[in-house]
mmCIF file of C-alpha atoms in Angstrom:
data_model
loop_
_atom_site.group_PDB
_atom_site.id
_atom_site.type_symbol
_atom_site.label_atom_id
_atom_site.label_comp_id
_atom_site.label_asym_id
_atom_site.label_seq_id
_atom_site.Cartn_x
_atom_site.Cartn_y
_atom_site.Cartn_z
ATOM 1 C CA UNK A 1 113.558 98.580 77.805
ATOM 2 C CA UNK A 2 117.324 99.816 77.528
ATOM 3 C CA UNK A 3 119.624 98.780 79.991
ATOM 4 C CA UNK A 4 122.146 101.125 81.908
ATOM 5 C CA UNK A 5 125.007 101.449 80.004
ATOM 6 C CA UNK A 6 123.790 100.199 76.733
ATOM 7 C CA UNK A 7 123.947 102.520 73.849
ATOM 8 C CA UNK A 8 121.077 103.092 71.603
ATOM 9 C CA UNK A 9 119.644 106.023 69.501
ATOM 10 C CA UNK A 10 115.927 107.279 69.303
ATOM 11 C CA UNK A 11 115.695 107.668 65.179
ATOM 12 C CA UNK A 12 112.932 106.212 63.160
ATOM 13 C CA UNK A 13 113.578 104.138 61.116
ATOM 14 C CA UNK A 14 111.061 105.379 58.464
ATOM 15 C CA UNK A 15 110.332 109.336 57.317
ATOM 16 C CA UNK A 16 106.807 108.977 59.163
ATOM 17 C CA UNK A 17 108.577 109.468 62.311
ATOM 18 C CA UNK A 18 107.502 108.649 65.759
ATOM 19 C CA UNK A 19 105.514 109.994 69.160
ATOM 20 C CA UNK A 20 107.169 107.889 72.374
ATOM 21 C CA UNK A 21 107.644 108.945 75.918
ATOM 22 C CA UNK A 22 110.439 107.919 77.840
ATOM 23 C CA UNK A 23 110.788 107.277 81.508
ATOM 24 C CA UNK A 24 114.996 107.862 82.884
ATOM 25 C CA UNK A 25 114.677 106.090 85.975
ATOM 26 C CA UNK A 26 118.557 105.043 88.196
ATOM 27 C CA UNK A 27 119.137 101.426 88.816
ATOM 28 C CA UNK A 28 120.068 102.666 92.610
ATOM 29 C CA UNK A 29 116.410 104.374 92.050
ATOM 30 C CA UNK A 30 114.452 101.176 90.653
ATOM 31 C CA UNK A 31 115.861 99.381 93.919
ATOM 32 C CA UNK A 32 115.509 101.856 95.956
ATOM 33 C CA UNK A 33 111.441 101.330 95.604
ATOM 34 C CA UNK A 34 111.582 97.653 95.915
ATOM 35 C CA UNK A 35 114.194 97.721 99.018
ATOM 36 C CA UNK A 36 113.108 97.402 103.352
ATOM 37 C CA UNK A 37 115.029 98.354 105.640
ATOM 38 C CA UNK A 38 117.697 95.836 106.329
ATOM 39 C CA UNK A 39 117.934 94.062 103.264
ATOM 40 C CA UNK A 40 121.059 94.433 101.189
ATOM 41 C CA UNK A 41 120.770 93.961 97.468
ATOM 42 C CA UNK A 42 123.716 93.519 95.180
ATOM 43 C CA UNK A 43 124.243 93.455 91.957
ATOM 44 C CA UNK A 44 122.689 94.654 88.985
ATOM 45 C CA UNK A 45 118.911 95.148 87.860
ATOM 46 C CA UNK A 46 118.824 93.724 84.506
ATOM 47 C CA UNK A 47 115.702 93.551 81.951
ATOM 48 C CA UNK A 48 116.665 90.686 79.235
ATOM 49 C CA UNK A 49 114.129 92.027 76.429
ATOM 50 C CA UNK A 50 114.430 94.946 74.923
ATOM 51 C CA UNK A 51 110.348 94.952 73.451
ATOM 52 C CA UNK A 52 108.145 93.840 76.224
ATOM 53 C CA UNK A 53 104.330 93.175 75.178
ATOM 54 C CA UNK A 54 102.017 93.993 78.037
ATOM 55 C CA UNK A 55 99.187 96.275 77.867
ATOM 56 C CA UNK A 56 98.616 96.189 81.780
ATOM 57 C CA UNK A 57 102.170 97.343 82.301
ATOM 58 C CA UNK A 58 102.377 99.796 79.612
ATOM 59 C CA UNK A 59 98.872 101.356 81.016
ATOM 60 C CA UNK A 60 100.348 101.847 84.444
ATOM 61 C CA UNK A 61 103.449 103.646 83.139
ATOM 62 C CA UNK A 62 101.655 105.905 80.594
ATOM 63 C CA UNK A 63 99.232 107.017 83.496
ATOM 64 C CA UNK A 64 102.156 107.668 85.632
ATOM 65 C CA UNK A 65 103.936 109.320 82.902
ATOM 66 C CA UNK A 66 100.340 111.476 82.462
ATOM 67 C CA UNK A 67 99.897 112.135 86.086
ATOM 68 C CA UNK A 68 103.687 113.459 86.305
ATOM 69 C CA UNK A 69 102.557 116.213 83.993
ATOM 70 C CA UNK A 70 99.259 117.105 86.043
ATOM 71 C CA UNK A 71 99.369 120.163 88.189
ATOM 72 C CA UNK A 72 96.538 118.878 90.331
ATOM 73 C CA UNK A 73 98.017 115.882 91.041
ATOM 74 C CA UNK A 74 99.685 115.989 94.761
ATOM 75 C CA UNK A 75 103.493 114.232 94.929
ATOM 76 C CA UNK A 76 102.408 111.377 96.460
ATOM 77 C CA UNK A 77 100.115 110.560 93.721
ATOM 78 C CA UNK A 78 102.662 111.069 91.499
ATOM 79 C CA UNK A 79 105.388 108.982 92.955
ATOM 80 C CA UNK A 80 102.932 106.191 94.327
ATOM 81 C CA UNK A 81 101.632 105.486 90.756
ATOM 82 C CA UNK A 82 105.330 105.465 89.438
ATOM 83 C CA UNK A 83 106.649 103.298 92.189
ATOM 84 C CA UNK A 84 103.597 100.654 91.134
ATOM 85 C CA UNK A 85 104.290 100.652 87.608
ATOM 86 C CA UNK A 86 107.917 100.242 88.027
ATOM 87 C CA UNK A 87 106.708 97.349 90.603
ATOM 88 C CA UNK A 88 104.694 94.995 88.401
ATOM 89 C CA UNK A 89 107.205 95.992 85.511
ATOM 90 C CA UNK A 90 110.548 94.344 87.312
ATOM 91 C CA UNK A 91 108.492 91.489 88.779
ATOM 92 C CA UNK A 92 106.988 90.595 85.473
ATOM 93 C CA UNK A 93 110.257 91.430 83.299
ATOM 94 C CA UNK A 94 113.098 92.191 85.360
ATOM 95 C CA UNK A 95 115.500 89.746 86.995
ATOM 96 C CA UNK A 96 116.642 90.948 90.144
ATOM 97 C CA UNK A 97 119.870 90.790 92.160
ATOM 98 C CA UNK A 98 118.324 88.924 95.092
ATOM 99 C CA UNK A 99 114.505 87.367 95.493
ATOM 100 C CA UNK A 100 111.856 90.391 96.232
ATOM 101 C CA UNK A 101 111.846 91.117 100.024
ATOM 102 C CA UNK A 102 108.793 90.461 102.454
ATOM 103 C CA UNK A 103 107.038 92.821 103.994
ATOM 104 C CA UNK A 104 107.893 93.492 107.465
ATOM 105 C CA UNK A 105 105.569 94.489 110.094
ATOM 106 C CA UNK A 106 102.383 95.910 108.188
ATOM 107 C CA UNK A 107 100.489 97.300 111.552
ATOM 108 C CA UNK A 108 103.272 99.478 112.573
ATOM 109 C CA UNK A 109 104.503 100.896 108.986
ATOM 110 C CA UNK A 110 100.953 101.571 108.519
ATOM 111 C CA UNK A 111 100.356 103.368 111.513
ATOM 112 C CA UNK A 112 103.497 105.235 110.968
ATOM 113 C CA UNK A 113 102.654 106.546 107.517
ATOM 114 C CA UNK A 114 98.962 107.634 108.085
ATOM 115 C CA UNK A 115 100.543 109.526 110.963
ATOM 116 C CA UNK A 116 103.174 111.027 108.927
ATOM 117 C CA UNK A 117 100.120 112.062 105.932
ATOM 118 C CA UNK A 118 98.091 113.801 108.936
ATOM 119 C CA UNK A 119 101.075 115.604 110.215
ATOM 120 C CA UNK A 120 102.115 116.665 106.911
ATOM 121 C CA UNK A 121 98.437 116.896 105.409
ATOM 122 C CA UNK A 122 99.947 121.065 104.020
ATOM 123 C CA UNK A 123 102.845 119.767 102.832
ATOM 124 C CA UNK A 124 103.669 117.732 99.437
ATOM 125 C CA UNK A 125 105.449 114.688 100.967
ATOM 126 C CA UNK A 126 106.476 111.847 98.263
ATOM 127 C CA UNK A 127 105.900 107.967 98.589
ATOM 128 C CA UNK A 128 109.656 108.312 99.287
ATOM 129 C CA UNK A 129 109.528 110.027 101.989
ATOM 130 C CA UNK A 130 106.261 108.409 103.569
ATOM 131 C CA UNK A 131 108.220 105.122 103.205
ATOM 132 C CA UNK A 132 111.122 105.795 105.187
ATOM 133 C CA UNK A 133 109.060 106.980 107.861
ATOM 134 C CA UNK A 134 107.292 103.713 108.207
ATOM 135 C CA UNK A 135 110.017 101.996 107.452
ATOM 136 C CA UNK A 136 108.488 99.820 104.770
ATOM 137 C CA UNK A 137 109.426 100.020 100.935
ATOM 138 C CA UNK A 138 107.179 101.937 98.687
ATOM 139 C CA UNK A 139 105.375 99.066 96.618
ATOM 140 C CA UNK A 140 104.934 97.400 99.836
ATOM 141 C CA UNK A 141 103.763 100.548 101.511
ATOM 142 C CA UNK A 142 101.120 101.002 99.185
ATOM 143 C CA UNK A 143 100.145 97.555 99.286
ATOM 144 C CA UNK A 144 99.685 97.039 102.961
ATOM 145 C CA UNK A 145 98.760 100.713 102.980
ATOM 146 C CA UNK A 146 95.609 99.881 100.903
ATOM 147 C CA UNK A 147 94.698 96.636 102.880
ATOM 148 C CA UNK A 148 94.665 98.298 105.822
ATOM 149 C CA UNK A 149 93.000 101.542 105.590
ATOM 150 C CA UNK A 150 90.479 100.741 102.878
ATOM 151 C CA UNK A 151 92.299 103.111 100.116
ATOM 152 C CA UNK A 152 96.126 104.164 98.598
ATOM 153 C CA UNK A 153 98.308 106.693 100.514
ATOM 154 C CA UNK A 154 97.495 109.644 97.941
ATOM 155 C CA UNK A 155 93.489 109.045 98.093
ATOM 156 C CA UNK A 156 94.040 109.252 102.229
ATOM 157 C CA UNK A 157 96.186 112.446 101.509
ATOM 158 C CA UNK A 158 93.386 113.723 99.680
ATOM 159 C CA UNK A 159 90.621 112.832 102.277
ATOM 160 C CA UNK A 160 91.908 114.345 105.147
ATOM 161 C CA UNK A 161 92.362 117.327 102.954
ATOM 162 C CA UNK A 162 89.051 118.090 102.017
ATOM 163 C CA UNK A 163 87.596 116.937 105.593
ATOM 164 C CA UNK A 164 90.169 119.080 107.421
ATOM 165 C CA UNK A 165 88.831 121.985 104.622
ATOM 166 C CA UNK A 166 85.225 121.555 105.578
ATOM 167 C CA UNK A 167 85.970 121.673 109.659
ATOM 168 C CA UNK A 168 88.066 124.977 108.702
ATOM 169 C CA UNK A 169 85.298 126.704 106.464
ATOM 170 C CA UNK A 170 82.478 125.235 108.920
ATOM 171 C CA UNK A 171 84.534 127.862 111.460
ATOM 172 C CA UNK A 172 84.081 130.982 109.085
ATOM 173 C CA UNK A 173 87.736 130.891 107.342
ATOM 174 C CA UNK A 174 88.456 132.465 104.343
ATOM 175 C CA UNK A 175 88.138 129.698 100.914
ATOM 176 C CA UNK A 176 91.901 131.478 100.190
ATOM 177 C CA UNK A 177 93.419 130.502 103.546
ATOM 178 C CA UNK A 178 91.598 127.016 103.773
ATOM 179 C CA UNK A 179 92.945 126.408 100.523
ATOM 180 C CA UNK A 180 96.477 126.795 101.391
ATOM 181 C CA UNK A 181 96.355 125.683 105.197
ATOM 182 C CA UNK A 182 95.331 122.156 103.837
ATOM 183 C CA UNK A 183 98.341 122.275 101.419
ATOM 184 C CA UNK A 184 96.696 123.577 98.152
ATOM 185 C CA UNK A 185 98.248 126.551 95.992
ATOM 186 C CA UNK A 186 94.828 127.593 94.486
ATOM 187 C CA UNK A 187 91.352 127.606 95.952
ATOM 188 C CA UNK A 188 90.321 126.137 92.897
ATOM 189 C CA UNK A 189 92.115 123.259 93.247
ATOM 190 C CA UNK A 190 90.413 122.819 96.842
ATOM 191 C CA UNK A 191 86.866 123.119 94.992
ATOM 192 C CA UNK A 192 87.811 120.504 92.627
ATOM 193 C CA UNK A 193 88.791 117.811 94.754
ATOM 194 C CA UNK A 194 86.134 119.340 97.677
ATOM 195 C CA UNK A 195 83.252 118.826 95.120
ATOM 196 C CA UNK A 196 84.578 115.427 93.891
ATOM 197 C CA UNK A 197 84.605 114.210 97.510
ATOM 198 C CA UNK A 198 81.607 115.538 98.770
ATOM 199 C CA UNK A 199 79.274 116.346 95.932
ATOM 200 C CA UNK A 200 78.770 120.097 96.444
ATOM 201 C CA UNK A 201 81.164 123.023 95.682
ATOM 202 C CA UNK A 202 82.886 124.651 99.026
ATOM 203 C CA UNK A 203 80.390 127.277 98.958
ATOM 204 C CA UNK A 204 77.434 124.906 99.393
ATOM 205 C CA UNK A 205 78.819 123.218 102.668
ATOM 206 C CA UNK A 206 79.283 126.269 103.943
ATOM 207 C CA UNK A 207 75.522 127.008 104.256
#
């Protein structure tokens, strides 16, 4: 971990060399995830070791780190699995400004979100996004999120997708414009995620 404003350099210190992947993430950014409406956090976000050991951690941010990459993944998978890993990795080796907030009023911020996924279900929205319409932080978003509908905010986003794509193709629309009405850029990336959810290519329901 490298704090802001410390200075460091990325050479190896043998010939052999190195492979690493590196995550630039804002302090405002890091509390920005962690932060409900209402509370005020001052201060700086500070990591005291520079080597952390801890596989769990470092498995979460590679996958992010992966997932960032992937062109099927949608942008709230992306930024839900990055706002988790950069959860458990200030709670386990961060020291924070001020003790880690509560969550406010799950119900509601829950209600609010899955409203905000079905009314945005062709769009791309991000965890941040989500979040400040339920008015809940991200981590905690995805926590209550999960508790209360039975799965995280990106595997909803994904649901309502493909059912929203079978109740379109059930009415004799085109694979093309089914793909894109439910927010896909590819019909192949409907099939994909259509066959993963219901076991049989978009073709096959179709019958």
């Amino acid at each position: 971990m490298i704090n802001s404003g410390h200075l460091h350099e990325g050479r190896p210190a043998t010939e052999a060399g190195w492979d690493y992947r590196m995550v630039y993430m804002p302090t405002t950014g890091l509390i920005g995830l962690l932060k409900d409406d209402g509370e005020d956090f001052s201060g700086t976000l500070y990591f005291p070791e520079t080597v952390i050991d801890d596989p769990q951690t470092m498995k979460l941010i590679r996958e992010a780190h992966v997932c960032s990459e992937s062109n099927d993944a949608t942008q709230l998978e992306k930024t839900s699995r990055l706002a988790t890993a950069v959860f458990q990795l200030v709670q386990r080796h961060g020291q924070m400004p001020h003790p880690m907030p509560r969550p406010g009023a799950i119900p509601g911020a829950v209600k609010r979100a899955r409203e905000y996924i079905d009314a945005h279900i062709a769009e791309n929205p991000s965890l941040d996004i989500i979040s400040q319409a339920a008015g809940m932080s991200s981590f905690h978003l995805l926590r209550a999120f999960k508790e209360a509908i039975g799965v995280a905010p990106h595997a909803y986003l994904v649901q309502r997708r493909v059912e929203m794509a079978k109740h379109l193709l059930l009415k004799g629309h085109p694979l093309r414009q089914v793909a894109i009405a439910v927010g896909y850029c590819d019909q192949g990336h409907l099939s994909r995620e259509f066959s993963r959810f219901f076991g049989v290519p978009p073709g096959v329901a179709r019958q």
